[in-house]
mmCIF file of C-alpha atoms and ligand atoms in Angstrom:
data_model
loop_
_atom_site.group_PDB
_atom_site.id
_atom_site.type_symbol
_atom_site.label_atom_id
_atom_site.label_comp_id
_atom_site.label_asym_id
_atom_site.label_seq_id
_atom_site.Cartn_x
_atom_site.Cartn_y
_atom_site.Cartn_z
ATOM 1 C CA MET A 38 57.448 -83.322 6.044
ATOM 2 C CA ILE A 39 59.174 -86.131 4.139
ATOM 3 C CA SER A 40 62.405 -85.063 2.507
ATOM 4 C CA VAL A 41 62.692 -86.568 -0.959
ATOM 5 C CA SER A 42 66.403 -86.984 -0.414
ATOM 6 C CA HIS A 43 65.593 -89.530 2.312
ATOM 7 C CA SER A 44 62.605 -91.130 0.654
ATOM 8 C CA GLN A 45 62.378 -94.485 -1.090
ATOM 9 C CA PHE A 46 62.746 -92.649 -4.414
ATOM 10 C CA PHE A 47 66.183 -91.278 -3.665
ATOM 11 C CA PRO A 48 69.032 -93.313 -5.183
ATOM 12 C CA LYS A 49 71.297 -95.475 -3.035
ATOM 13 C CA VAL A 50 74.888 -96.584 -3.341
ATOM 14 C CA GLY A 51 74.868 -99.809 -5.376
ATOM 15 C CA ASP A 52 71.910 -98.784 -7.574
ATOM 16 C CA ARG A 53 72.378 -98.755 -11.342
ATOM 17 C CA VAL A 54 72.455 -95.394 -13.147
ATOM 18 C CA GLU A 55 69.555 -96.528 -15.386
ATOM 19 C CA THR A 56 67.286 -96.691 -12.347
ATOM 20 C CA ILE A 57 67.659 -93.151 -10.938
ATOM 21 C CA ASP A 58 65.002 -90.499 -11.343
ATOM 22 C CA THR A 59 65.596 -87.724 -13.885
ATOM 23 C CA PRO A 60 66.789 -85.104 -14.606
ATOM 24 C CA ALA A 61 69.918 -85.824 -12.554
ATOM 25 C CA VAL A 62 73.618 -84.999 -12.635
ATOM 26 C CA VAL A 63 75.575 -88.144 -13.389
ATOM 27 C CA VAL A 64 79.342 -88.245 -12.913
ATOM 28 C CA ASP A 65 81.621 -90.997 -14.179
ATOM 29 C CA LEU A 66 84.258 -91.204 -11.435
ATOM 30 C CA ASP A 67 86.668 -93.220 -13.590
ATOM 31 C CA LEU A 68 86.709 -90.370 -16.104
ATOM 32 C CA VAL A 69 87.072 -87.694 -13.409
ATOM 33 C CA ASP A 70 90.000 -89.658 -11.923
ATOM 34 C CA ALA A 71 91.613 -89.779 -15.367
ATOM 35 C CA ASN A 72 91.137 -86.018 -15.871
ATOM 36 C CA VAL A 73 92.530 -85.223 -12.429
ATOM 37 C CA SER A 74 95.528 -87.556 -12.849
ATOM 38 C CA LYS A 75 96.306 -86.111 -16.256
ATOM 39 C CA LEU A 76 96.167 -82.492 -15.109
ATOM 40 C CA PHE A 77 98.214 -83.025 -11.942
ATOM 41 C CA ALA A 78 100.836 -85.082 -13.803
ATOM 42 C CA LEU A 79 101.189 -82.283 -16.363
ATOM 43 C CA PHE A 80 101.844 -79.585 -13.772
ATOM 44 C CA LYS A 81 104.000 -81.814 -11.597
ATOM 45 C CA ALA A 82 106.249 -82.271 -14.611
ATOM 46 C CA LYS A 83 106.279 -78.500 -15.102
ATOM 47 C CA LYS A 84 106.962 -77.964 -11.379
ATOM 48 C CA LYS A 85 103.937 -75.693 -10.956
ATOM 49 C CA ALA A 86 101.471 -75.743 -8.110
ATOM 50 C CA VAL A 87 97.781 -76.282 -8.860
ATOM 51 C CA ARG A 88 94.996 -74.423 -7.053
ATOM 52 C CA PRO A 89 91.856 -75.706 -8.826
ATOM 53 C CA HIS A 90 88.938 -73.340 -9.195
ATOM 54 C CA LEU A 91 85.893 -74.802 -7.427
ATOM 55 C CA LYS A 92 83.390 -72.512 -9.150
ATOM 56 C CA THR A 93 82.866 -75.517 -11.433
ATOM 57 C CA VAL A 94 82.355 -78.367 -8.953
ATOM 58 C CA LYS A 95 80.986 -76.372 -5.958
ATOM 59 C CA CYS A 96 81.480 -79.414 -3.754
ATOM 60 C CA PRO A 97 83.832 -80.136 -0.808
ATOM 61 C CA GLU A 98 84.186 -83.827 -1.705
ATOM 62 C CA PHE A 99 85.579 -82.982 -5.125
ATOM 63 C CA ALA A 100 87.793 -80.359 -3.465
ATOM 64 C CA GLN A 101 89.207 -83.109 -1.219
ATOM 65 C CA MET A 102 89.813 -85.254 -4.284
ATOM 66 C CA PHE A 103 91.903 -82.437 -5.814
ATOM 67 C CA LEU A 104 93.810 -81.890 -2.567
ATOM 68 C CA SER A 105 94.589 -85.614 -2.377
ATOM 69 C CA ALA A 106 95.883 -85.399 -5.936
ATOM 70 C CA GLY A 107 98.318 -82.671 -4.877
ATOM 71 C CA ALA A 108 96.476 -79.321 -5.033
ATOM 72 C CA ILE A 109 98.091 -76.719 -2.752
ATOM 73 C CA GLY A 110 94.733 -75.103 -2.047
ATOM 74 C CA VAL A 111 91.609 -74.094 -3.928
ATOM 75 C CA CYS A 112 89.987 -71.071 -5.536
ATOM 76 C CA VAL A 113 86.387 -70.013 -5.209
ATOM 77 C CA ALA A 114 84.589 -67.075 -6.773
ATOM 78 C CA LYS A 115 82.485 -65.918 -3.824
ATOM 79 C CA VAL A 116 82.651 -65.464 -0.038
ATOM 80 C CA SER A 117 79.597 -67.699 0.428
ATOM 81 C CA GLU A 118 81.381 -70.518 -1.454
ATOM 82 C CA ALA A 119 84.419 -70.046 0.779
ATOM 83 C CA GLU A 120 82.165 -70.363 3.855
ATOM 84 C CA VAL A 121 80.884 -73.756 2.656
ATOM 85 C CA LEU A 122 84.366 -75.077 1.931
ATOM 86 C CA ALA A 123 85.909 -73.724 5.125
ATOM 87 C CA ALA A 124 83.114 -75.354 7.134
ATOM 88 C CA ALA A 125 84.013 -78.628 5.405
ATOM 89 C CA GLY A 126 87.609 -78.345 6.606
ATOM 90 C CA ILE A 127 89.338 -76.789 3.603
ATOM 91 C CA GLU A 128 91.639 -74.010 4.768
ATOM 92 C CA ASP A 129 93.758 -72.612 1.933
ATOM 93 C CA ILE A 130 91.107 -70.851 -0.133
ATOM 94 C CA LEU A 131 91.628 -67.975 -2.558
ATOM 95 C CA ILE A 132 88.523 -65.910 -3.360
ATOM 96 C CA THR A 133 89.140 -64.746 -6.927
ATOM 97 C CA THR A 134 86.465 -62.032 -7.137
ATOM 98 C CA GLU A 135 86.636 -58.567 -5.579
ATOM 99 C CA ILE A 136 84.172 -57.627 -2.832
ATOM 100 C CA ALA A 137 82.685 -54.295 -1.802
ATOM 101 C CA GLY A 138 80.139 -53.014 0.698
ATOM 102 C CA ASP A 139 80.133 -53.024 4.521
ATOM 103 C CA LEU A 140 78.175 -56.209 4.999
ATOM 104 C CA LYS A 141 80.250 -58.312 2.598
ATOM 105 C CA ILE A 142 83.491 -57.012 4.069
ATOM 106 C CA LYS A 143 82.282 -57.864 7.592
ATOM 107 C CA ARG A 144 81.240 -61.315 6.342
ATOM 108 C CA PHE A 145 84.681 -61.949 4.808
ATOM 109 C CA ILE A 146 86.538 -60.738 7.896
ATOM 110 C CA ASN A 147 84.293 -62.855 10.110
ATOM 111 C CA LEU A 148 85.309 -65.925 8.070
ATOM 112 C CA LEU A 149 88.963 -65.100 8.718
ATOM 113 C CA ARG A 150 88.522 -65.274 12.505
ATOM 114 C CA ASN A 151 88.486 -69.085 12.312
ATOM 115 C CA HIS A 152 90.008 -69.569 8.868
ATOM 116 C CA PRO A 153 93.021 -67.257 8.589
ATOM 117 C CA LYS A 154 94.314 -68.898 5.388
ATOM 118 C CA VAL A 155 91.399 -67.606 3.318
ATOM 119 C CA LYS A 156 92.732 -64.981 0.882
ATOM 120 C CA ILE A 157 91.062 -62.506 -1.446
ATOM 121 C CA VAL A 158 91.854 -60.362 -4.475
ATOM 122 C CA VAL A 159 91.614 -56.556 -4.501
ATOM 123 C CA ASP A 160 91.934 -54.146 -7.413
ATOM 124 C CA ASN A 161 91.274 -50.773 -5.782
ATOM 125 C CA ILE A 162 92.397 -48.862 -2.723
ATOM 126 C CA GLU A 163 88.856 -48.092 -1.497
ATOM 127 C CA ALA A 164 88.119 -51.777 -0.940
ATOM 128 C CA ALA A 165 91.596 -52.343 0.498
ATOM 129 C CA LYS A 166 91.062 -49.548 3.047
ATOM 130 C CA ALA A 167 87.626 -50.875 3.996
ATOM 131 C CA LEU A 168 89.076 -54.377 4.469
ATOM 132 C CA ASP A 169 91.915 -52.957 6.517
ATOM 133 C CA ALA A 170 89.597 -51.007 8.825
ATOM 134 C CA GLU A 171 87.393 -54.036 9.510
ATOM 135 C CA ALA A 172 90.441 -56.282 9.922
ATOM 136 C CA GLN A 173 91.903 -53.929 12.524
ATOM 137 C CA SER A 174 88.794 -53.974 14.665
ATOM 138 C CA ALA A 175 88.571 -57.789 14.377
ATOM 139 C CA ARG A 176 92.339 -58.173 14.982
ATOM 140 C CA VAL A 177 92.892 -60.331 11.894
ATOM 141 C CA LYS A 178 95.500 -59.963 9.157
ATOM 142 C CA PRO A 179 93.962 -60.716 5.748
ATOM 143 C CA SER A 180 96.265 -61.888 2.980
ATOM 144 C CA VAL A 181 95.382 -60.139 -0.263
ATOM 145 C CA LEU A 182 96.412 -60.497 -3.889
ATOM 146 C CA ILE A 183 96.247 -57.681 -6.399
ATOM 147 C CA GLU A 184 94.160 -58.633 -9.415
ATOM 148 C CA LEU A 185 95.632 -57.387 -12.669
ATOM 149 C CA ASN A 186 93.758 -56.783 -15.918
ATOM 150 C CA VAL A 187 95.704 -58.932 -18.376
ATOM 151 C CA GLY A 188 93.220 -58.344 -21.204
ATOM 152 C CA GLN A 189 89.840 -59.670 -20.112
ATOM 153 C CA ASN A 190 88.705 -56.133 -19.278
ATOM 154 C CA ARG A 191 86.646 -57.362 -16.338
ATOM 155 C CA CYS A 192 88.051 -56.535 -12.896
ATOM 156 C CA GLY A 193 91.729 -55.891 -12.321
ATOM 157 C CA VAL A 194 94.010 -52.865 -11.973
ATOM 158 C CA GLU A 195 96.024 -52.069 -15.107
ATOM 159 C CA PRO A 196 99.492 -53.642 -15.294
ATOM 160 C CA GLY A 197 102.633 -51.598 -14.655
ATOM 161 C CA ASP A 198 102.534 -48.293 -12.744
ATOM 162 C CA PRO A 199 98.831 -48.413 -11.675
ATOM 163 C CA ALA A 200 99.487 -51.830 -10.088
ATOM 164 C CA LEU A 201 102.662 -50.533 -8.439
ATOM 165 C CA ARG A 202 100.798 -47.545 -6.974
ATOM 166 C CA LEU A 203 98.085 -49.842 -5.598
ATOM 167 C CA ALA A 204 100.696 -52.191 -4.091
ATOM 168 C CA GLN A 205 102.493 -49.267 -2.446
ATOM 169 C CA SER A 206 99.226 -47.935 -1.017
ATOM 170 C CA ILE A 207 98.307 -51.383 0.341
ATOM 171 C CA GLY A 208 101.790 -51.531 1.887
ATOM 172 C CA LYS A 209 100.907 -48.484 4.001
ATOM 173 C CA LEU A 210 97.861 -50.181 5.535
ATOM 174 C CA ASP A 211 98.379 -51.768 8.948
ATOM 175 C CA SER A 212 96.461 -55.013 8.697
ATOM 176 C CA LEU A 213 96.595 -56.212 5.080
ATOM 177 C CA GLU A 214 99.418 -58.432 3.896
ATOM 178 C CA LEU A 215 100.023 -58.284 0.164
ATOM 179 C CA VAL A 216 100.997 -61.849 -0.757
ATOM 180 C CA GLY A 217 100.548 -62.031 -4.491
ATOM 181 C CA VAL A 218 99.161 -61.070 -7.853
ATOM 182 C CA GLN A 219 96.364 -62.706 -9.852
ATOM 183 C CA GLY A 220 95.930 -62.344 -13.606
ATOM 184 C CA TYR A 221 93.166 -64.356 -15.232
ATOM 185 C CA GLU A 222 92.982 -64.434 -19.037
ATOM 186 C CA GLY A 223 89.349 -65.583 -19.156
ATOM 187 C CA HIS A 224 88.850 -64.103 -22.625
ATOM 188 C CA LEU A 225 91.324 -66.616 -24.074
ATOM 189 C CA GLN A 226 90.088 -69.920 -22.623
ATOM 190 C CA HIS A 227 87.955 -70.745 -25.649
ATOM 191 C CA VAL A 228 90.145 -69.483 -28.494
ATOM 192 C CA HIS A 229 89.860 -72.479 -30.828
ATOM 193 C CA ASP A 230 93.200 -72.363 -32.578
ATOM 194 C CA ARG A 231 95.771 -73.757 -30.134
ATOM 195 C CA LYS A 232 98.693 -71.768 -31.569
ATOM 196 C CA GLU A 233 96.693 -68.535 -31.451
ATOM 197 C CA ARG A 234 95.534 -69.300 -27.897
ATOM 198 C CA GLU A 235 99.138 -69.847 -26.878
ATOM 199 C CA ARG A 236 100.341 -66.647 -28.607
ATOM 200 C CA LEU A 237 97.630 -64.493 -27.013
ATOM 201 C CA CYS A 238 98.186 -66.145 -23.640
ATOM 202 C CA ARG A 239 101.919 -65.345 -23.784
ATOM 203 C CA GLU A 240 101.048 -61.697 -24.484
ATOM 204 C CA ALA A 241 98.682 -61.630 -21.490
ATOM 205 C CA ILE A 242 101.046 -63.392 -19.090
ATOM 206 C CA ASN A 243 103.930 -61.132 -20.094
ATOM 207 C CA LYS A 244 101.883 -58.262 -18.616
ATOM 208 C CA LEU A 245 101.547 -60.253 -15.407
ATOM 209 C CA VAL A 246 105.187 -61.233 -15.038
ATOM 210 C CA ASP A 247 106.479 -57.781 -16.064
ATOM 211 C CA THR A 248 104.320 -56.238 -13.351
ATOM 212 C CA VAL A 249 105.557 -58.763 -10.778
ATOM 213 C CA LYS A 250 109.118 -57.811 -11.764
ATOM 214 C CA LEU A 251 108.294 -54.104 -11.359
ATOM 215 C CA LEU A 252 106.838 -54.679 -7.875
ATOM 216 C CA GLU A 253 109.855 -56.696 -6.816
ATOM 217 C CA GLN A 254 112.263 -54.063 -8.187
ATOM 218 C CA ASN A 255 110.457 -51.639 -5.893
ATOM 219 C CA GLY A 256 111.044 -53.786 -2.849
ATOM 220 C CA ILE A 257 107.611 -55.455 -2.754
ATOM 221 C CA SER A 258 107.849 -59.178 -2.168
ATOM 222 C CA ILE A 259 105.373 -61.289 -4.171
ATOM 223 C CA LYS A 260 104.964 -64.903 -3.046
ATOM 224 C CA ILE A 261 102.006 -65.993 -5.170
ATOM 225 C CA VAL A 262 101.578 -65.409 -8.901
ATOM 226 C CA THR A 263 98.371 -67.171 -9.880
ATOM 227 C CA THR A 264 96.522 -67.396 -13.189
ATOM 228 C CA GLY A 265 95.227 -69.794 -15.848
ATOM 229 C CA GLY A 266 92.112 -71.781 -16.696
ATOM 230 C CA THR A 267 91.639 -75.146 -18.382
ATOM 231 C CA GLY A 268 92.351 -73.653 -21.814
ATOM 232 C CA THR A 269 95.496 -71.715 -20.898
ATOM 233 C CA SER A 270 97.167 -73.102 -17.748
ATOM 234 C CA GLU A 271 99.596 -75.178 -19.721
ATOM 235 C CA PHE A 272 100.888 -72.039 -21.497
ATOM 236 C CA CYS A 273 100.896 -69.952 -18.299
ATOM 237 C CA SER A 274 103.003 -72.595 -16.588
ATOM 238 C CA GLU A 275 105.845 -71.983 -19.056
ATOM 239 C CA PHE A 276 106.605 -68.701 -17.273
ATOM 240 C CA ALA A 277 109.093 -69.052 -14.412
ATOM 241 C CA ALA A 278 107.421 -66.257 -12.416
ATOM 242 C CA VAL A 279 104.011 -67.969 -12.380
ATOM 243 C CA THR A 280 103.843 -69.985 -9.153
ATOM 244 C CA GLU A 281 100.458 -71.684 -9.577
ATOM 245 C CA VAL A 282 97.581 -72.268 -12.015
ATOM 246 C CA GLN A 283 93.842 -72.297 -11.279
ATOM 247 C CA PRO A 284 91.931 -74.437 -13.832
ATOM 248 C CA GLY A 285 88.403 -75.606 -12.959
ATOM 249 C CA SER A 286 86.462 -77.058 -15.891
ATOM 250 C CA PHE A 287 89.006 -79.819 -16.602
ATOM 251 C CA ALA A 288 87.346 -82.104 -14.025
ATOM 252 C CA PHE A 289 84.075 -82.514 -15.965
ATOM 253 C CA MET A 290 84.470 -80.600 -19.245
ATOM 254 C CA ASP A 291 81.566 -79.398 -21.432
ATOM 255 C CA VAL A 292 80.610 -78.903 -25.090
ATOM 256 C CA ASP A 293 82.021 -75.375 -25.251
ATOM 257 C CA TYR A 294 85.417 -76.429 -23.920
ATOM 258 C CA ARG A 295 85.550 -79.597 -26.025
ATOM 259 C CA ASN A 296 84.888 -77.531 -29.164
ATOM 260 C CA ALA A 297 87.705 -75.165 -28.196
ATOM 261 C CA ILE A 298 90.470 -77.373 -26.809
ATOM 262 C CA GLY A 299 89.534 -80.886 -27.956
ATOM 263 C CA THR A 300 89.145 -84.045 -25.953
ATOM 264 C CA SER A 301 92.373 -84.173 -23.954
ATOM 265 C CA TYR A 302 90.156 -84.075 -20.850
ATOM 266 C CA ALA A 303 87.185 -86.438 -21.038
ATOM 267 C CA ASN A 304 83.564 -85.406 -20.739
ATOM 268 C CA ALA A 305 82.853 -86.919 -17.324
ATOM 269 C CA LEU A 306 79.438 -85.478 -16.484
ATOM 270 C CA THR A 307 76.017 -85.672 -18.077
ATOM 271 C CA ILE A 308 72.486 -84.685 -17.183
ATOM 272 C CA VAL A 309 70.386 -87.812 -17.584
ATOM 273 C CA SER A 310 66.888 -87.055 -18.827
ATOM 274 C CA THR A 311 63.755 -88.986 -19.849
ATOM 275 C CA VAL A 312 61.669 -88.777 -23.032
ATOM 276 C CA ILE A 313 58.220 -87.678 -21.812
ATOM 277 C CA SER A 314 56.451 -87.094 -25.121
ATOM 278 C CA LYS A 315 56.783 -87.902 -28.832
ATOM 279 C CA PRO A 316 54.447 -85.450 -30.572
ATOM 280 C CA ALA A 317 55.924 -86.138 -34.035
ATOM 281 C CA PRO A 318 58.064 -88.881 -35.565
ATOM 282 C CA ASN A 319 61.059 -86.566 -35.798
ATOM 283 C CA ARG A 320 60.575 -84.792 -32.430
ATOM 284 C CA VAL A 321 60.583 -85.893 -28.817
ATOM 285 C CA VAL A 322 60.347 -83.906 -25.607
ATOM 286 C CA ILE A 323 62.620 -84.608 -22.619
ATOM 287 C CA ASP A 324 62.269 -83.541 -18.986
ATOM 288 C CA ALA A 325 65.353 -81.273 -19.001
ATOM 289 C CA GLY A 326 64.794 -77.631 -19.930
ATOM 290 C CA LEU A 327 66.320 -74.345 -18.846
ATOM 291 C CA LYS A 328 66.175 -75.326 -15.154
ATOM 292 C CA SER A 329 68.380 -78.354 -15.838
ATOM 293 C CA LEU A 330 70.754 -77.252 -18.609
ATOM 294 C CA SER A 331 72.156 -73.739 -18.967
ATOM 295 C CA THR A 332 72.260 -72.087 -22.401
ATOM 296 C CA ASP A 333 74.632 -69.147 -21.900
ATOM 297 C CA SER A 334 77.239 -70.965 -24.031
ATOM 298 C CA GLY A 335 74.865 -72.531 -26.557
ATOM 299 C CA ASN A 336 72.812 -75.692 -26.331
ATOM 300 C CA ALA A 337 73.627 -79.020 -24.720
ATOM 301 C CA GLU A 338 74.316 -82.096 -26.858
ATOM 302 C CA VAL A 339 72.873 -85.594 -26.719
ATOM 303 C CA GLN A 340 75.674 -87.979 -25.832
ATOM 304 C CA GLY A 341 76.348 -90.655 -28.433
ATOM 305 C CA MET A 342 73.545 -89.660 -30.848
ATOM 306 C CA LYS A 343 74.652 -87.710 -33.884
ATOM 307 C CA GLY A 344 72.241 -85.543 -35.881
ATOM 308 C CA ILE A 345 69.835 -84.939 -32.998
ATOM 309 C CA ALA A 346 69.608 -81.285 -31.973
ATOM 310 C CA TYR A 347 68.576 -80.145 -28.497
ATOM 311 C CA THR A 348 66.771 -76.874 -27.873
ATOM 312 C CA PRO A 349 65.184 -75.810 -24.601
ATOM 313 C CA GLY A 350 61.404 -75.978 -24.816
ATOM 314 C CA GLY A 351 60.941 -73.816 -21.721
ATOM 315 C CA ASP A 352 61.915 -74.143 -18.073
ATOM 316 C CA GLU A 353 61.058 -77.846 -17.725
ATOM 317 C CA HIS A 354 61.005 -79.142 -21.299
ATOM 318 C CA GLY A 355 63.737 -79.912 -23.787
ATOM 319 C CA ILE A 356 63.116 -80.640 -27.456
ATOM 320 C CA LEU A 357 65.125 -83.183 -29.415
ATOM 321 C CA GLN A 358 64.661 -82.992 -33.136
ATOM 322 C CA ILE A 359 66.105 -84.720 -36.165
ATOM 323 C CA ASP A 360 65.866 -83.283 -39.713
ATOM 324 C CA SER A 361 65.272 -86.515 -41.558
ATOM 325 C CA ALA A 362 62.677 -89.234 -41.033
ATOM 326 C CA SER A 363 62.192 -90.624 -37.572
ATOM 327 C CA ILE A 364 63.975 -90.053 -34.278
ATOM 328 C CA PRO A 365 65.206 -93.332 -32.739
ATOM 329 C CA LEU A 366 63.739 -92.600 -29.298
ATOM 330 C CA LYS A 367 60.468 -93.624 -27.696
ATOM 331 C CA ILE A 368 58.564 -92.451 -24.613
ATOM 332 C CA GLY A 369 60.377 -93.498 -21.446
ATOM 333 C CA ASP A 370 63.796 -93.743 -23.116
ATOM 334 C CA ARG A 371 66.635 -91.967 -21.354
ATOM 335 C CA VAL A 372 69.239 -89.720 -22.909
ATOM 336 C CA HIS A 373 72.466 -88.353 -21.443
ATOM 337 C CA MET A 374 72.919 -84.665 -22.175
ATOM 338 C CA ILE A 375 76.377 -83.051 -22.250
ATOM 339 C CA PRO A 376 76.055 -79.508 -20.833
ATOM 340 C CA SER A 377 77.247 -76.658 -23.033
ATOM 341 C CA HIS A 378 78.628 -74.796 -19.987
ATOM 342 C CA ILE A 379 79.377 -76.849 -16.931
ATOM 343 C CA ASP A 380 79.600 -74.113 -14.255
ATOM 344 C CA THR A 381 76.194 -72.567 -14.859
ATOM 345 C CA THR A 382 74.573 -76.009 -15.248
ATOM 346 C CA ILE A 383 75.972 -77.349 -11.948
ATOM 347 C CA ASN A 384 74.564 -74.342 -10.116
ATOM 348 C CA LEU A 385 71.062 -75.602 -11.023
ATOM 349 C CA HIS A 386 71.307 -78.971 -9.244
ATOM 350 C CA ASP A 387 71.413 -80.416 -5.714
ATOM 351 C CA PHE A 388 73.337 -83.707 -6.032
ATOM 352 C CA TYR A 389 76.069 -85.461 -7.913
ATOM 353 C CA ILE A 390 75.212 -89.082 -8.652
ATOM 354 C CA CYS A 391 78.691 -90.563 -8.973
ATOM 355 C CA HIS A 392 79.206 -94.000 -10.482
ATOM 356 C CA ARG A 393 81.785 -96.383 -11.817
ATOM 357 C CA LYS A 394 80.763 -98.567 -14.740
ATOM 358 C CA GLY A 395 77.122 -97.702 -14.135
ATOM 359 C CA ILE A 396 76.981 -98.631 -10.417
ATOM 360 C CA LEU A 397 76.385 -95.790 -7.936
ATOM 361 C CA GLU A 398 79.372 -95.288 -5.674
ATOM 362 C CA ARG A 399 78.830 -91.862 -4.101
ATOM 363 C CA ILE A 400 76.009 -89.334 -3.827
ATOM 364 C CA TRP A 401 77.464 -85.939 -3.036
ATOM 365 C CA ASN A 402 75.666 -82.702 -2.217
ATOM 366 C CA ILE A 403 76.498 -79.785 -4.470
ATOM 367 C CA SER A 404 76.807 -77.840 -1.248
ATOM 368 C CA ALA A 405 77.881 -74.542 -2.767
ATOM 369 C CA ARG A 406 75.178 -74.433 -5.445
ATOM 370 C CA GLY A 407 73.321 -71.163 -5.288
ATOM 371 C CA LYS A 408 76.131 -69.653 -3.224
ATOM 372 C CA VAL A 409 76.512 -66.506 -5.265
ATOM 373 C CA GLN A 410 76.945 -63.969 -2.482
HETATM 374 C C1 LIG B 157 89.519 -66.216 -11.868
HETATM 375 C C2 LIG B 157 89.283 -67.547 -12.491
HETATM 376 N N1 LIG B 157 90.254 -68.477 -12.430
HETATM 377 C C3 LIG B 157 90.103 -69.707 -12.952
HETATM 378 C C4 LIG B 157 88.920 -70.060 -13.593
HETATM 379 C C5 LIG B 157 88.778 -71.467 -14.101
HETATM 380 O O1 LIG B 157 88.638 -71.509 -15.452
HETATM 381 P P1 LIG B 157 88.133 -72.805 -16.250
HETATM 382 O O2 LIG B 157 86.844 -73.243 -15.662
HETATM 383 O O3 LIG B 157 87.985 -72.253 -17.601
HETATM 384 O O4 LIG B 157 89.172 -73.830 -16.115
HETATM 385 C C6 LIG B 157 87.900 -69.117 -13.718
HETATM 386 C C7 LIG B 157 86.662 -69.432 -14.441
HETATM 387 O O5 LIG B 157 85.829 -68.642 -14.756
HETATM 388 C C8 LIG B 157 88.071 -67.822 -13.144
HETATM 389 O O6 LIG B 157 87.103 -66.892 -13.207
#
C-alpha cells in the first residue's frame, strides 16, 4: 500500500505554500516565534515559570520549541497525550485532567515506570487511593497536585476546608507525594472586557492562594501552584504564591481568542482550502467543512477578505457567501481560513505544514491528535 505521506503528492521542504494540497494546516513559523518570544519575555519579567499547555499544539516538536524558549515543563490534558510526549523525550509533564477507572490508573502508573516526572491532578480521595494502591504494587511514587474549583465548576475540590481535608487524606497514603495545587479559571479566558477579566481572575486566584496558605499553615508543603490560560496568565502571575502559568492557545491563536483578548498574539495558523464550486455569483464552495474546521466556538473566518461569511456545508464542504453582488473568488482559488477554536480544529488534522515567507521549512506530525484517552 502506498502511503500518501510518502507519495509524490506529499509536500517537501522547499516547496511553496501555494503548491500544497488542501485542506491543510499551515503554520507561519515567524509568527509562532514572535508569539513564543513575547509570552516568555512577559513571564521572565514577572519571574514566573511557564508550563505551556500542549492540548493546543499536540506535537512534540512544538513542545521542544517551548522548552528551548524557557518552559520548565509542559501540560497535557490526557494520559495518551503524555505517552506521546514522553516517548519523544519530554519528561516534566503535568496531566491536568483527573483520571478514574482501573485500566486508566494502570496505564498512568505504567507510564511512570520509565517517566517518573509525569504528574497528575486529583480532586477526590477515591481516585487518590486507587492511584496509591497501583503505585505501591508497581513501586513508583506518583507526584500529584490537588485541583481546586476556582469558579469554572468543572472538576476540582472546593477551596478552603474541603481541599485541606483532601490534602490531609492524601498525606496518609504511602506512595503519593502531594507536590502542588492547580486552579484553572477556564470560564474567564474569553471575557471580552480586559478590566472585568482581570477583576474576575483576581477573585478566582484569591481562592487558590488562600487555600495554599491554609494548607501551608497546616504543615503541608506546596511546591507548585499552577494556573492560567492565554486570557488570564498575565493576571495570575501578579500573585506571589502562583509559581507557574499554563497558557496554550497563545502559540497559534484563533478567532474566538482574538475577539476576546485582541491581537497581542498573532494569528499564526490557517487551514488552507480550495474553491471547488461556484454555484452562484455570490456563493462559492470550499473543500473544508466540519472535518477540517471545528464549530464549537462559532465559525471560522476567511483571512484577509472582509464581508465573506463561512458556514460549514457538511462534513467536507464549506460555504463562502457574500451579501452583495459577486464574490471575488473563482474555481481553483485558495483561501486561508482562521479557525474559530484552535484546539478542536488541530485534533482533526495529521500534519503541520510550517513555512517562513511562504517556503516550507518543516512538516511536523500532529502526533497527539486523536489522543483523547
Ligand atoms: C487546565 C488547563 N490549563 C491551561 C489551558 C490552556 O488554556 P488556553 O488554551 O486558553 O491558553 C487549558 C485549556 O483548556 C486547560 O484546560
